[in-house]
Short mmCIF file of C-alpha atoms in Angstrom, two decimals:
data_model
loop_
_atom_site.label_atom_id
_atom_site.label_comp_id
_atom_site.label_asym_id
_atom_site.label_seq_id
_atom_site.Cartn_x
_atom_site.Cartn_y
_atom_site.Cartn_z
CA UNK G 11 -100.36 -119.76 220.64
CA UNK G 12 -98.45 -116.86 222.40
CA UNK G 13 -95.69 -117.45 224.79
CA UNK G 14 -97.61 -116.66 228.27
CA UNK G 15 -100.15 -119.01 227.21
CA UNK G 16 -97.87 -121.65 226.57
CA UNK G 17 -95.93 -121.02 229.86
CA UNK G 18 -99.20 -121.60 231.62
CA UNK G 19 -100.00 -124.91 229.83
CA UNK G 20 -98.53 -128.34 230.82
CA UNK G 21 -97.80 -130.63 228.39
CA UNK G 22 -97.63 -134.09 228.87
CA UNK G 23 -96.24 -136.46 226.64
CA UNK G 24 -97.11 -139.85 226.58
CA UNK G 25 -97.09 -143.77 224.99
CA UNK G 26 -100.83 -143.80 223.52
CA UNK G 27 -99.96 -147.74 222.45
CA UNK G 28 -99.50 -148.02 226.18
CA UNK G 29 -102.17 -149.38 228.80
CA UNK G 30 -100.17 -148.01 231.73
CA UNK G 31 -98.95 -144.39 230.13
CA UNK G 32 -102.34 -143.77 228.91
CA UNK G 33 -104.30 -144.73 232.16
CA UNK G 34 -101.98 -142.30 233.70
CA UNK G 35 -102.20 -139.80 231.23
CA UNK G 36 -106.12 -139.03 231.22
CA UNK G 37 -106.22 -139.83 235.34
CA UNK G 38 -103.63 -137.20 236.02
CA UNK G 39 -104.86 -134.08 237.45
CA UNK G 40 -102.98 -130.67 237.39
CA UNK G 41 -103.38 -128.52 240.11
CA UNK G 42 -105.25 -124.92 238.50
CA UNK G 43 -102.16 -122.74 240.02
CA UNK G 44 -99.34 -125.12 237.89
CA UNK G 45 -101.35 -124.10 234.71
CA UNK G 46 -103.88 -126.35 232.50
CA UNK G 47 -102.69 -129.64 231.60
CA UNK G 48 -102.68 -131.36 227.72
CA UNK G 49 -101.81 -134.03 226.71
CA UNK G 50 -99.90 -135.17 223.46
CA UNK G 51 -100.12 -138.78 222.58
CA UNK G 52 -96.26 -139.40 220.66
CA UNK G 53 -97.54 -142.19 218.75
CA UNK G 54 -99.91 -140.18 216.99
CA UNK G 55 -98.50 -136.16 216.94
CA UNK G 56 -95.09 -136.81 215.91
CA UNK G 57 -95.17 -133.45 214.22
CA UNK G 58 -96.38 -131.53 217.37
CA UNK G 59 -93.98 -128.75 218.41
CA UNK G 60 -93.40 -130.10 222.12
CA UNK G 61 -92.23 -133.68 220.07
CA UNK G 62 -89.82 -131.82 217.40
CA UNK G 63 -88.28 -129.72 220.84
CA UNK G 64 -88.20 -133.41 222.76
CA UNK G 65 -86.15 -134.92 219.86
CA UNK G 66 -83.79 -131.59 219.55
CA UNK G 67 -82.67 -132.48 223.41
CA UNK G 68 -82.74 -136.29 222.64
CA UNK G 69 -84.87 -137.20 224.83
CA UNK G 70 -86.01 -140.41 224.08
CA UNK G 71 -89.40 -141.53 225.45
CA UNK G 72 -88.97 -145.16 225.38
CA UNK G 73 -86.57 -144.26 228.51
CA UNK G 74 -89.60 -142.67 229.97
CA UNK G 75 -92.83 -140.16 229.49
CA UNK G 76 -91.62 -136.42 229.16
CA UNK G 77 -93.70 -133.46 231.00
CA UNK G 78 -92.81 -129.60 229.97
CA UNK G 79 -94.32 -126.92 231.58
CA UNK G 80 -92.93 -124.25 229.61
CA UNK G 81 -90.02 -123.73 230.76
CA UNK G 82 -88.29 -127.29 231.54
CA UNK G 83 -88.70 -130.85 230.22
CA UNK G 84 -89.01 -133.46 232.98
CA UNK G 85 -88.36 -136.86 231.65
CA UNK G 86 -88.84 -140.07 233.44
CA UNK G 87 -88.76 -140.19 236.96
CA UNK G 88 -88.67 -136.59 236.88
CA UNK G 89 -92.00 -136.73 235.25
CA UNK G 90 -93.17 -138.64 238.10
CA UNK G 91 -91.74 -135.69 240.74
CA UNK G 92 -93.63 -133.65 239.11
CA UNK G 93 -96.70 -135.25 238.99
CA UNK G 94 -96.76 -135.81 242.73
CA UNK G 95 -96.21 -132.00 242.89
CA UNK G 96 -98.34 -130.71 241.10
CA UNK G 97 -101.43 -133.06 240.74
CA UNK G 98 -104.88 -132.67 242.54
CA UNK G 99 -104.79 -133.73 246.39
CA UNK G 100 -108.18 -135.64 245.31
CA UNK G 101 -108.65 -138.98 243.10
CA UNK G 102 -107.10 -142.20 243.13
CA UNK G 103 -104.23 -141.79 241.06
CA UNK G 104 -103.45 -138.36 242.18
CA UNK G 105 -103.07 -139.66 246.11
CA UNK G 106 -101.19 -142.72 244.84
CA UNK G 107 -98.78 -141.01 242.85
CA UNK G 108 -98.09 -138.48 245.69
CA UNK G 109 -97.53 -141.42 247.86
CA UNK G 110 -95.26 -143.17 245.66
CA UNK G 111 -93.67 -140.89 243.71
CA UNK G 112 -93.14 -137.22 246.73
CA UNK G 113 -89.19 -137.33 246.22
CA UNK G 114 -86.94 -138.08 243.02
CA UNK G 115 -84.99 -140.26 245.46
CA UNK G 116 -88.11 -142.14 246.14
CA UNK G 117 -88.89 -141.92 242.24
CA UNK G 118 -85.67 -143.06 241.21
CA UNK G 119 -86.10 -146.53 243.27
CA UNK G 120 -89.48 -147.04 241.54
CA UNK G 121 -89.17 -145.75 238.59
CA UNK G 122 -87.37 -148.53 237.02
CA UNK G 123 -90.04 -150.76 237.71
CA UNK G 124 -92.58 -148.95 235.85
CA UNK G 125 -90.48 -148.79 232.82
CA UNK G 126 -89.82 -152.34 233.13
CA UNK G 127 -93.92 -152.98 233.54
CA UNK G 128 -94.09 -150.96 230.24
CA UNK G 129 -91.51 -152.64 228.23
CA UNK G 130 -93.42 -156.03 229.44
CA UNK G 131 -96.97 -154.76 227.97
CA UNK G 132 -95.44 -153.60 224.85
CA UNK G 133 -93.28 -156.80 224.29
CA UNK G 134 -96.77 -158.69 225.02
CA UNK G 135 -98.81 -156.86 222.91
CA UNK G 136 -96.31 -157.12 219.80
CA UNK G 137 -96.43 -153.26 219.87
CA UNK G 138 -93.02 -152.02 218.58
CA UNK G 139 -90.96 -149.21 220.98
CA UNK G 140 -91.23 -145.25 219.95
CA UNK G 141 -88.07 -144.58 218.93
CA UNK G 142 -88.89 -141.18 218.78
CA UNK G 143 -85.01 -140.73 218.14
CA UNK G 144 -84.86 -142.79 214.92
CA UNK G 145 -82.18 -145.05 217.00
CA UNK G 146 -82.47 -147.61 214.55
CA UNK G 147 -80.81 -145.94 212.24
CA UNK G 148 -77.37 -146.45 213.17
CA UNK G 149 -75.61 -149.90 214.76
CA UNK G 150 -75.77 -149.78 219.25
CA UNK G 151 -72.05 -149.99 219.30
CA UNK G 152 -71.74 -146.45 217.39
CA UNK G 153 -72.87 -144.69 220.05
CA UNK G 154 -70.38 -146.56 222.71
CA UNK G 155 -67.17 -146.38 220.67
CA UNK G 156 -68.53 -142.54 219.75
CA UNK G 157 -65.40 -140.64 217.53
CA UNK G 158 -63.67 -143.66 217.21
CA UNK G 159 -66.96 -145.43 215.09
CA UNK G 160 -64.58 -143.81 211.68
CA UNK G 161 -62.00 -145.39 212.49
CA UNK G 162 -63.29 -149.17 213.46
CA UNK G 163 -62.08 -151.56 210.21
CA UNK G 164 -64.82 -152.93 207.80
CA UNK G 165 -64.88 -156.64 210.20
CA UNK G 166 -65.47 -154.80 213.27
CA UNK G 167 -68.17 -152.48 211.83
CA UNK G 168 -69.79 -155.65 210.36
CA UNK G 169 -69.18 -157.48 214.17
CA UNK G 170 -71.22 -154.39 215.44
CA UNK G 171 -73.64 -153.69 213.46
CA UNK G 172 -76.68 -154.64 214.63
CA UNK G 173 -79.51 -152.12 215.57
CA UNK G 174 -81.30 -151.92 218.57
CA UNK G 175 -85.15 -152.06 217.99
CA UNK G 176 -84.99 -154.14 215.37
CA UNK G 177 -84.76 -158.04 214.30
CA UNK G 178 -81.15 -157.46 213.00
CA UNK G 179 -79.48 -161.33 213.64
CA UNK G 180 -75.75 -161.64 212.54
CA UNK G 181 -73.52 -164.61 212.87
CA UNK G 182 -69.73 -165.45 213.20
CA UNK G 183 -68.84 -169.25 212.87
CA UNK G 184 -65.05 -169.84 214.74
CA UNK G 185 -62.84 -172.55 217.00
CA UNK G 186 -61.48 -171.47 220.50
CA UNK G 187 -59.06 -172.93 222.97
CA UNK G 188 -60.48 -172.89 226.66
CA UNK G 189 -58.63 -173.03 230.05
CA UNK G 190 -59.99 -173.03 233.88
CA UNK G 191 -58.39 -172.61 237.00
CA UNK G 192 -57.90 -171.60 240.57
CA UNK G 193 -61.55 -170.53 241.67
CA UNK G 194 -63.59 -170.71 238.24
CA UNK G 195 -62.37 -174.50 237.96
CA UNK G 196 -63.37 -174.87 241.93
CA UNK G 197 -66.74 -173.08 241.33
CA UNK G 198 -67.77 -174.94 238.12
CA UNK G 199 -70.41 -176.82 239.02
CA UNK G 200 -72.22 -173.37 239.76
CA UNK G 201 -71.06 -172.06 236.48
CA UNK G 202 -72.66 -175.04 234.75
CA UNK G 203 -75.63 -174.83 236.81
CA UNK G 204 -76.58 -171.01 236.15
CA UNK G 205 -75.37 -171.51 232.01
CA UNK G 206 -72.38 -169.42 232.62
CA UNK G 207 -68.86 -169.40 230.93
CA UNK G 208 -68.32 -173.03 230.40
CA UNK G 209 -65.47 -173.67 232.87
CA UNK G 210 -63.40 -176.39 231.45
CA UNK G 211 -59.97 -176.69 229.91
CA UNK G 212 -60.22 -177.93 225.65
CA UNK G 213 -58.53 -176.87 222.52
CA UNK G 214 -59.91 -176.06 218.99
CA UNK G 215 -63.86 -175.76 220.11
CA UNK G 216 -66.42 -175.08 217.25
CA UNK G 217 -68.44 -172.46 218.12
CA UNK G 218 -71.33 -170.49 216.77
CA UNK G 219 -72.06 -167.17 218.04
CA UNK G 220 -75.45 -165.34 216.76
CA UNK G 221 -75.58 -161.18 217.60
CA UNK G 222 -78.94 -160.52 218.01
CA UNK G 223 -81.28 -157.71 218.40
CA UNK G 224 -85.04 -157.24 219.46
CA UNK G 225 -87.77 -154.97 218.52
CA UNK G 226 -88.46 -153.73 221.95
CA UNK G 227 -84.76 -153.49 222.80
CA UNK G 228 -81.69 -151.35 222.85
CA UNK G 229 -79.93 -154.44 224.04
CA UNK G 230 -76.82 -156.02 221.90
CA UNK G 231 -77.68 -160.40 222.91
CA UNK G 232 -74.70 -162.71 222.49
CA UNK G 233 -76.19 -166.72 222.16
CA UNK G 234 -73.30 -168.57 221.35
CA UNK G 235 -73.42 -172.37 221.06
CA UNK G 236 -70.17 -174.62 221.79
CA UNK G 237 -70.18 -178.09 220.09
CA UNK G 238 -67.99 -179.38 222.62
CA UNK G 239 -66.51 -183.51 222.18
CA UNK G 240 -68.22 -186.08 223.90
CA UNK G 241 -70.70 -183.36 225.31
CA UNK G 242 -74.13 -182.02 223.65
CA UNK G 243 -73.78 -178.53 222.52
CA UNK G 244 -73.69 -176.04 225.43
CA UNK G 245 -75.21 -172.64 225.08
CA UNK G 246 -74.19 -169.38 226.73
CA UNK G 247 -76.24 -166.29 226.55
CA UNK G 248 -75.72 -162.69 227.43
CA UNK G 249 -76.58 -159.73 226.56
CA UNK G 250 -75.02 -156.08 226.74
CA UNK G 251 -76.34 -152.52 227.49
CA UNK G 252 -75.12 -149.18 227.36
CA UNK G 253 -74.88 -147.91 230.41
CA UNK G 254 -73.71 -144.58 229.04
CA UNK G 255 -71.04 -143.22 226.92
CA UNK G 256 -68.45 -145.89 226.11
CA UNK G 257 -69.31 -147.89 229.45
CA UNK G 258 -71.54 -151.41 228.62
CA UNK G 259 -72.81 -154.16 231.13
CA UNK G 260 -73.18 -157.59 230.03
CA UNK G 261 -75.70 -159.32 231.84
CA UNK G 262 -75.96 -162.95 232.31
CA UNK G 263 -78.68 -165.39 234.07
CA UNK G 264 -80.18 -164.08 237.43
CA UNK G 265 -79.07 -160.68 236.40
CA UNK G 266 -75.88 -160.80 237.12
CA UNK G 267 -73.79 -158.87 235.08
CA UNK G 268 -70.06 -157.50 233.72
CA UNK G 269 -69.25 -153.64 233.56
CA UNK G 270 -66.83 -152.61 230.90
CA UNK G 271 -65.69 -149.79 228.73
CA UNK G 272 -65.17 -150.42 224.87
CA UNK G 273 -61.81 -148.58 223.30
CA UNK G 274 -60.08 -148.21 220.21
CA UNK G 275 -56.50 -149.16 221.01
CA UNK G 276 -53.61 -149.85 219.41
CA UNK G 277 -55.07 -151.31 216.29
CA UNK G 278 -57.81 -153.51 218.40
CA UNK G 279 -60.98 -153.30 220.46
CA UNK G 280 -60.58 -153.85 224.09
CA UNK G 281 -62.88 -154.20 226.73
CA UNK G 282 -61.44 -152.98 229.95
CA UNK G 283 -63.01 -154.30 233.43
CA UNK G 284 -65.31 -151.81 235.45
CA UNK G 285 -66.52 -154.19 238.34
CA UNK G 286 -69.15 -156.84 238.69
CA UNK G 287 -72.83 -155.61 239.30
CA UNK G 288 -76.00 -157.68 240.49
CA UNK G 289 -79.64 -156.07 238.02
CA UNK G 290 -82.04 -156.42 241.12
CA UNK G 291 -85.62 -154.53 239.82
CA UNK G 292 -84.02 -152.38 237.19
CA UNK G 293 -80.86 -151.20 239.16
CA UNK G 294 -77.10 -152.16 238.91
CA UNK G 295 -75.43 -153.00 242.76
CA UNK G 296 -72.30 -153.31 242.32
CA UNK G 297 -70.79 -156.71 243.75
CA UNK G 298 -67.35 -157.97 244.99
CA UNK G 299 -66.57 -160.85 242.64
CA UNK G 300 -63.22 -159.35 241.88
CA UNK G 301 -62.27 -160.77 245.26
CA UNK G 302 -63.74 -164.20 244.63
CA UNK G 303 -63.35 -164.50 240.69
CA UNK G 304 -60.94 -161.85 239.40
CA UNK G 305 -60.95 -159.13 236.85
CA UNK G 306 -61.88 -159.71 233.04
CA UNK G 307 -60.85 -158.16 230.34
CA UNK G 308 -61.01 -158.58 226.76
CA UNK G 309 -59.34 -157.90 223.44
CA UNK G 310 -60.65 -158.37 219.74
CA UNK G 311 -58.02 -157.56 217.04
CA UNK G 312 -59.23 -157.43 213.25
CA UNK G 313 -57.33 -159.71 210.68
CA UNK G 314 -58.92 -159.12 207.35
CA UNK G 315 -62.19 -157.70 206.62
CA UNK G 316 -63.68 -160.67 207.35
CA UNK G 317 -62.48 -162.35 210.43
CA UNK G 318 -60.74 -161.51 213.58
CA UNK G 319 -59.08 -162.70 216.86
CA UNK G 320 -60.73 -162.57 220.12
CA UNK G 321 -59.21 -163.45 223.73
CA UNK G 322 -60.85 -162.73 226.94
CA UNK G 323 -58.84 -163.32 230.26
CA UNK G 324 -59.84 -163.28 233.59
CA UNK G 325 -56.98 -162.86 236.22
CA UNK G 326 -57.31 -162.91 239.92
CA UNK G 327 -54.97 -160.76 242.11
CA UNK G 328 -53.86 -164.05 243.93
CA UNK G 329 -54.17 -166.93 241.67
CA UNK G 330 -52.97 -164.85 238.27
CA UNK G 331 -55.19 -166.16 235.44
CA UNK G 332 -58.10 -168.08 236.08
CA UNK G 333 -59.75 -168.79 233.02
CA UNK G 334 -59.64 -167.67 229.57
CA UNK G 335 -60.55 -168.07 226.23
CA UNK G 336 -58.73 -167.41 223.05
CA UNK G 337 -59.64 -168.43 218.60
CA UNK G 338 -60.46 -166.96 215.56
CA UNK G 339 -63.93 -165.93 213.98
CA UNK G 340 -65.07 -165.65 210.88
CA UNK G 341 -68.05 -163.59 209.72
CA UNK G 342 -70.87 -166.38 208.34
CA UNK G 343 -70.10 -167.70 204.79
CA UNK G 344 -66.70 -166.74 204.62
CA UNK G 345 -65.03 -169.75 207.16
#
């Protein structure tokens, strides 16, 4: 195909595996002046020169369908800009999308949405994600600590190295010593009613922490169990995402959620607070628990290639340190 054909054809790229993609795929109509439209199904023409060009840019199309008209890739909810420019003013889908979709501001609300309906199909199909960008092949966390990966020890490397996409499960077995104050110890019937940090003061807790991934996630999930005395085991779940570069929110029940940044410091790992956010329909608000709560930050420092320390403290600008947490893990089979 020569050049000023392909700058008059529109390619879109789409989820074939994917009710909603391909509905919109063969509905979408291209307005004659934009240029004939075509459509590439990624599941099935991974060696199609628009996919090989996608994967040079890393664009990944689990994070959304990709349109290129020959001259520019538009990828997610620039897709969707497009689309309500340049479709037909005729046809269900066409009008819709127009109506929805007429501004990237407008797209950018919605957008998340959709790729949140998506996700849910896949996830209930048992239809695994793209991963058009072979992410699988290397741990989450070696992306976020980027040139400093090399230089992580063997136990934090093993701490981090599950996958996203896949069913990777790794465990640490360890004993902490707990302490609650000020407003966490005020507010802890909340935190024990939304299965938050367990807000109590003990010493020398067993605990069981499994790092797990998910076949239709990029997400890093924490469920750690604490066998607490005189109390049935309590579990607390969260799970982190890259929100880009070294910067990772850990979300918790009703989407609430920590922001931090992950460093290579002075022999350890430490996670450095970046505010509180609220996940409302796929987007982060930030929120003003600093005020109420305080600021947490973390620190994980390697002891042999097999276990480490971890402490996480939150202080408050008024009350110092609030709560906290402090032990030593060991990576499973070697405690």
């Amino acid at each position: 195909m020569n050049k000023e054909a392909v700058n008059h054809t529109i390619w879109f790229v789409y989820d074939g595996e994917c009710p909603l993609c391909t509905n919109a795929a063969l509905a979408l109509r291209i307005q004659k002046k934009y240029g004939s439209l075509h459509l590439v199904n990624a599941r099935e023409e991974k060696t199609h020169f628009v996919l090989e060009e996608i994967n040079k840019r890393k664009l990944g199309l689990d994070e959304g369908m990709i349109i290129y008209d020959g001259r520019q890739f538009y990828h997610g909810k620039t897709a969707l800009s497009f689309m309500a420019k340049c479709g037909e003013n005729q046809g269900f889908f066409n009008l819709f999308n127009k109506a929805l979709f007429w501004s990237e501001g407008l797209a950018s609300i919605t957008y998340p949405w959709m790729r949140g309906l998506r996700n849910l199909l896949l996830c209930r199909l048992h239809i695994p994600q793209i991963d058009n960008l072979n992410l699988k092949s290397e741990p989450i966390f070696k992306d976020v600590f980027g040139d400093s990966w090399d230089e992580l020890p063997p136990v934090m490397k093993k701490h981090y190295l599950n996958r996203p996409y896949s069913d990777d499960i790794n465990v640490v077995n360890g004993h902490l010593d707990l302490m609650c104050a000020g407003p966490v110890k005020l507010l802890a019937p909340l935190f024990w009613m939304t299965g938050g940090i367990p807000p109590l003061n003990a010493q020398n807790v067993p605990i069981t922490v499994h790092f797990e991934s998910h076949r239709n996630s990029k997400a890093f999930t924490f469920n750690r169990i604490f066998h607490f005395a005189n109390r049935k085991p309590y579990r607390f779940q969260s799970r982190m995402l890259q929100l880009g570069g070294n910067e990772v929110v850990e979300l918790m029940k009703f989407g609430i959620g920590w922001k931090t940044s992950f460093h290579w410091e002075d022999g350890c790992v430490k996670l450095k607070h970046r505010g509180y956010i609220l996940k409302l329909f796929g987007h982060y608000i930030p929120i003003p628990l600093t005020l109420l709560i305080g600021e947490g930050n973390a620190l994980e420092k390697p002891v042999d290639d097999y276990t480490f320390d971890m402490q996480v403290d939150i202080t408050h600008p008024w009350w110092g340190k609030v709560y906290g947490y402090k032990g030593r893990f060991y990576l499973k089979g070697e405690d």
